[in-house]
Amino acid sequence: MPLHVPPAPAPALRSVLTALSSPTAVREARTPSLRAAQGPVTPELPLPVYVLDRITETTGRPTAARLTSWRFLVRCADRAVAAADTMLTPDGWTFSHFFEGPYITSTERALRQAESLPKTYQPRLLSVPELYMLTLWLHGDHTADAESGAPAADDILVPLAPAPPGIAAYRPHRVAELLPVLALRLTSPRAALLA
């Protein structure tokens, strides 16, 4: 089934387009592949980025997931060469920075993998900073407002590479299955040492 990619807020997209058209912003970016891109570059696949602030020990349920940015994959020809993040300011969504690295290709791979699932999902990204972990969050309610909500028990999380030791990248997990494992890793010093 196709993924239902939510539209990004118009100011977020405008700010990324402005940054991409600015020679200064691109030249000063720490993204060699973006600076070396031959041909036009376009922002695609806007994904809301949520941060999982805390997981409760007993239930493994998130106590808070907050929207922190919108991320666009920056494509040149047939591949993503970088990503552009936006941030929310008192004046609205604005460009934050360009970056590159392994999460660009792993996001593309996880999105391709998700397109073969039998159900339609709304793709989002969910970061677990305490574990240095980023997941593709496949939200089951594909018509939901992309700027709100918490992971539901039946939503799917796909850890992106590089994943923390002991957690397989690209293996889809229901939220109800993965979050208790993450809670255990976060609350047990012994478990963290054994990983």
Tab-separated table of C-alpha atoms in Angstrom:
chain	number	residue	atom	x	y	z
A	1	MET	CA	0.000	0.000	0.000
A	2	PRO	CA	1.262	3.503	-0.623
A	3	LEU	CA	2.263	5.603	2.335
A	4	HIS	CA	0.211	8.698	3.033
A	5	VAL	CA	2.947	11.333	3.372
A	6	PRO	CA	1.474	14.333	5.185
A	7	PRO	CA	1.932	17.793	3.696
A	8	ALA	CA	4.482	19.905	5.505
A	9	PRO	CA	3.482	23.326	6.773
A	10	ALA	CA	3.895	25.814	3.920
A	11	PRO	CA	6.336	28.037	5.873
A	12	ALA	CA	8.590	25.025	6.544
A	13	LEU	CA	8.732	24.146	2.848
A	14	ARG	CA	9.275	27.780	1.822
A	15	SER	CA	12.145	28.148	4.279
A	16	VAL	CA	13.867	25.022	2.930
A	17	LEU	CA	13.390	26.148	-0.675
A	18	THR	CA	14.868	29.536	0.237
A	19	ALA	CA	17.873	27.882	1.925
A	20	LEU	CA	18.430	25.587	-1.076
A	21	SER	CA	18.419	28.576	-3.417
A	22	SER	CA	20.913	30.459	-1.249
A	23	PRO	CA	24.526	29.857	-2.355
A	24	THR	CA	25.695	30.986	1.088
A	25	ALA	CA	23.485	28.511	2.988
A	26	VAL	CA	24.534	25.604	0.765
A	27	ARG	CA	28.219	26.568	0.721
A	28	GLU	CA	28.373	26.909	4.518
A	29	ALA	CA	26.483	23.668	5.148
A	30	ARG	CA	28.539	20.789	6.515
A	31	THR	CA	27.253	18.542	3.773
A	32	PRO	CA	29.882	17.852	1.103
A	33	SER	CA	27.428	15.854	-1.004
A	34	LEU	CA	24.996	18.787	-1.132
A	35	ARG	CA	27.745	21.246	-2.067
A	36	ALA	CA	28.971	18.832	-4.779
A	37	ALA	CA	25.502	18.085	-6.188
A	38	GLN	CA	25.377	18.419	-9.961
A	39	GLY	CA	22.029	19.674	-11.145
A	40	PRO	CA	18.917	20.874	-9.379
A	41	VAL	CA	18.146	19.774	-5.826
A	42	THR	CA	14.614	19.450	-4.488
A	43	PRO	CA	13.174	18.867	-1.025
A	44	GLU	CA	10.940	15.791	-0.914
A	45	LEU	CA	9.207	13.461	1.534
A	46	PRO	CA	8.491	15.844	4.392
A	47	LEU	CA	8.384	13.879	7.634
A	48	PRO	CA	7.422	15.237	11.035
A	49	VAL	CA	10.144	14.440	13.584
A	50	TYR	CA	9.038	13.578	17.090
A	51	VAL	CA	11.226	13.097	20.146
A	52	LEU	CA	10.321	10.496	22.744
A	53	ASP	CA	11.243	12.249	25.960
A	54	ARG	CA	10.495	9.494	28.421
A	55	ILE	CA	9.172	5.943	28.596
A	56	THR	CA	7.571	4.738	31.795
A	57	GLU	CA	9.291	1.776	33.427
A	58	THR	CA	6.179	-0.214	34.236
A	59	THR	CA	4.159	-0.042	31.051
A	60	GLY	CA	6.741	0.744	28.420
A	61	ARG	CA	4.354	3.422	27.149
A	62	PRO	CA	5.631	6.829	26.115
A	63	THR	CA	4.883	9.574	28.587
A	64	ALA	CA	5.594	12.261	26.028
A	65	ALA	CA	6.331	12.464	22.315
A	66	ARG	CA	6.731	15.984	21.036
A	67	LEU	CA	7.026	17.352	17.537
A	68	THR	CA	10.407	19.050	17.161
A	69	SER	CA	10.896	19.526	13.428
A	70	TRP	CA	9.935	18.714	9.872
A	71	ARG	CA	12.618	16.918	7.882
A	72	PHE	CA	12.873	16.959	4.100
A	73	LEU	CA	15.065	14.608	2.087
A	74	VAL	CA	17.004	16.694	-0.422
A	75	ARG	CA	17.144	14.871	-3.735
A	76	CYS	CA	19.491	15.368	-6.647
A	77	ALA	CA	18.731	13.231	-9.696
A	78	ASP	CA	17.790	9.762	-8.433
A	79	ARG	CA	19.048	9.858	-4.847
A	80	ALA	CA	18.845	11.803	-1.612
A	81	VAL	CA	22.103	13.661	-1.014
A	82	ALA	CA	21.195	15.389	2.254
A	83	ALA	CA	18.343	16.335	4.532
A	84	ALA	CA	16.999	19.698	5.633
A	85	ASP	CA	15.511	20.210	9.072
A	86	THR	CA	13.186	22.978	10.099
A	87	MET	CA	12.327	24.171	13.577
A	88	LEU	CA	9.401	25.882	15.196
A	89	THR	CA	10.084	29.433	16.359
A	90	PRO	CA	7.706	32.037	17.797
A	91	ASP	CA	7.292	33.241	14.197
A	92	GLY	CA	6.465	29.779	12.841
A	93	TRP	CA	8.400	27.052	11.030
A	94	THR	CA	11.808	28.073	9.697
A	95	PHE	CA	14.879	26.418	8.188
A	96	SER	CA	17.311	25.027	10.778
A	97	HIS	CA	20.149	23.180	9.014
A	98	PHE	CA	21.279	20.762	6.326
A	99	PHE	CA	22.942	17.470	7.214
A	100	GLU	CA	23.960	14.158	5.741
A	101	GLY	CA	24.942	10.766	7.090
A	102	PRO	CA	23.666	7.214	7.410
A	103	TYR	CA	20.129	8.154	8.465
A	104	ILE	CA	19.459	9.613	5.002
A	105	THR	CA	19.872	6.313	3.160
A	106	SER	CA	18.359	4.274	5.980
A	107	THR	CA	15.257	6.497	5.964
A	108	GLU	CA	14.872	5.948	2.215
A	109	ARG	CA	15.316	2.199	2.627
A	110	ALA	CA	12.788	1.975	5.479
A	111	LEU	CA	10.256	4.016	3.494
A	112	ARG	CA	10.623	1.684	0.473
A	113	GLN	CA	10.188	-1.305	2.794
A	114	ALA	CA	7.072	0.260	4.371
A	115	GLU	CA	5.434	0.741	0.978
A	116	SER	CA	5.112	-3.033	0.678
A	117	LEU	CA	3.054	-3.366	3.876
A	118	PRO	CA	-0.610	-4.318	3.399
A	119	LYS	CA	-1.979	-1.302	5.310
A	120	THR	CA	-1.711	2.421	4.594
A	121	TYR	CA	0.328	4.324	7.180
A	122	GLN	CA	1.339	7.914	7.798
A	123	PRO	CA	5.158	8.013	8.005
A	124	ARG	CA	6.828	9.998	10.755
A	125	LEU	CA	10.212	9.872	12.456
A	126	LEU	CA	10.568	9.127	16.164
A	127	SER	CA	13.828	9.860	17.934
A	128	VAL	CA	14.892	8.253	21.221
A	129	PRO	CA	17.805	10.506	22.204
A	130	GLU	CA	18.769	8.517	25.301
A	131	LEU	CA	19.593	5.535	23.074
A	132	TYR	CA	20.888	7.539	20.096
A	133	MET	CA	18.114	5.872	18.125
A	134	LEU	CA	15.946	7.032	15.238
A	135	THR	CA	12.956	5.068	13.969
A	136	LEU	CA	10.532	5.343	11.119
A	137	TRP	CA	7.186	5.616	12.895
A	138	LEU	CA	4.324	4.254	10.810
A	139	HIS	CA	1.213	5.800	12.311
A	140	GLY	CA	-1.885	3.660	11.744
A	141	ASP	CA	-4.244	6.607	11.371
A	142	HIS	CA	-3.028	7.905	8.019
A	143	THR	CA	-5.582	10.748	8.074
A	144	ALA	CA	-4.427	12.120	11.447
A	145	ASP	CA	-2.996	15.579	11.896
A	146	ALA	CA	0.735	15.005	11.412
A	147	GLU	CA	1.559	17.591	14.051
A	148	SER	CA	-0.109	15.785	16.939
A	149	GLY	CA	-0.462	12.399	18.517
A	150	ALA	CA	1.501	9.807	20.405
A	151	PRO	CA	2.555	6.355	19.240
A	152	ALA	CA	-0.410	3.969	19.469
A	153	ALA	CA	0.117	0.360	20.558
A	154	ASP	CA	-0.548	-0.943	17.029
A	155	ASP	CA	1.624	1.596	15.243
A	156	ILE	CA	4.831	0.252	13.711
A	157	LEU	CA	8.366	1.387	14.572
A	158	VAL	CA	11.211	0.530	12.203
A	159	PRO	CA	14.654	1.190	13.743
A	160	LEU	CA	16.935	2.957	11.284
A	161	ALA	CA	20.590	2.087	10.786
A	162	PRO	CA	22.720	2.539	12.705
A	163	ALA	CA	20.541	1.077	15.449
A	164	PRO	CA	21.671	0.596	19.052
A	165	PRO	CA	23.452	-2.699	19.796
A	166	GLY	CA	20.998	-5.564	20.143
A	167	ILE	CA	18.232	-3.873	18.120
A	168	ALA	CA	17.973	-4.957	14.495
A	169	ALA	CA	17.744	-2.145	11.969
A	170	TYR	CA	14.849	-2.280	9.492
A	171	ARG	CA	12.939	-4.905	11.504
A	172	PRO	CA	9.372	-3.616	12.019
A	173	HIS	CA	8.003	-3.799	15.563
A	174	ARG	CA	4.625	-2.909	16.990
A	175	VAL	CA	4.966	-0.039	19.467
A	176	ALA	CA	3.552	-2.284	22.201
A	177	GLU	CA	6.431	-4.732	21.621
A	178	LEU	CA	9.392	-2.369	21.151
A	179	LEU	CA	8.777	0.313	23.785
A	180	PRO	CA	8.985	-2.102	26.765
A	181	VAL	CA	12.360	-3.310	25.428
A	182	LEU	CA	13.546	0.290	25.155
A	183	ALA	CA	12.234	1.046	28.657
A	184	LEU	CA	14.216	-1.881	30.032
A	185	ARG	CA	17.375	-0.662	28.325
A	186	LEU	CA	16.864	2.831	29.666
A	187	THR	CA	16.194	1.802	33.265
A	188	SER	CA	18.573	-1.107	33.721
A	189	PRO	CA	22.287	-0.255	33.921
A	190	ARG	CA	23.056	-3.993	33.731
A	191	ALA	CA	21.020	-4.378	30.539
A	192	ALA	CA	22.846	-1.430	28.984
A	193	LEU	CA	26.199	-3.000	29.847
A	194	LEU	CA	25.210	-6.361	28.346
A	195	ALA	CA	24.000	-4.882	25.075
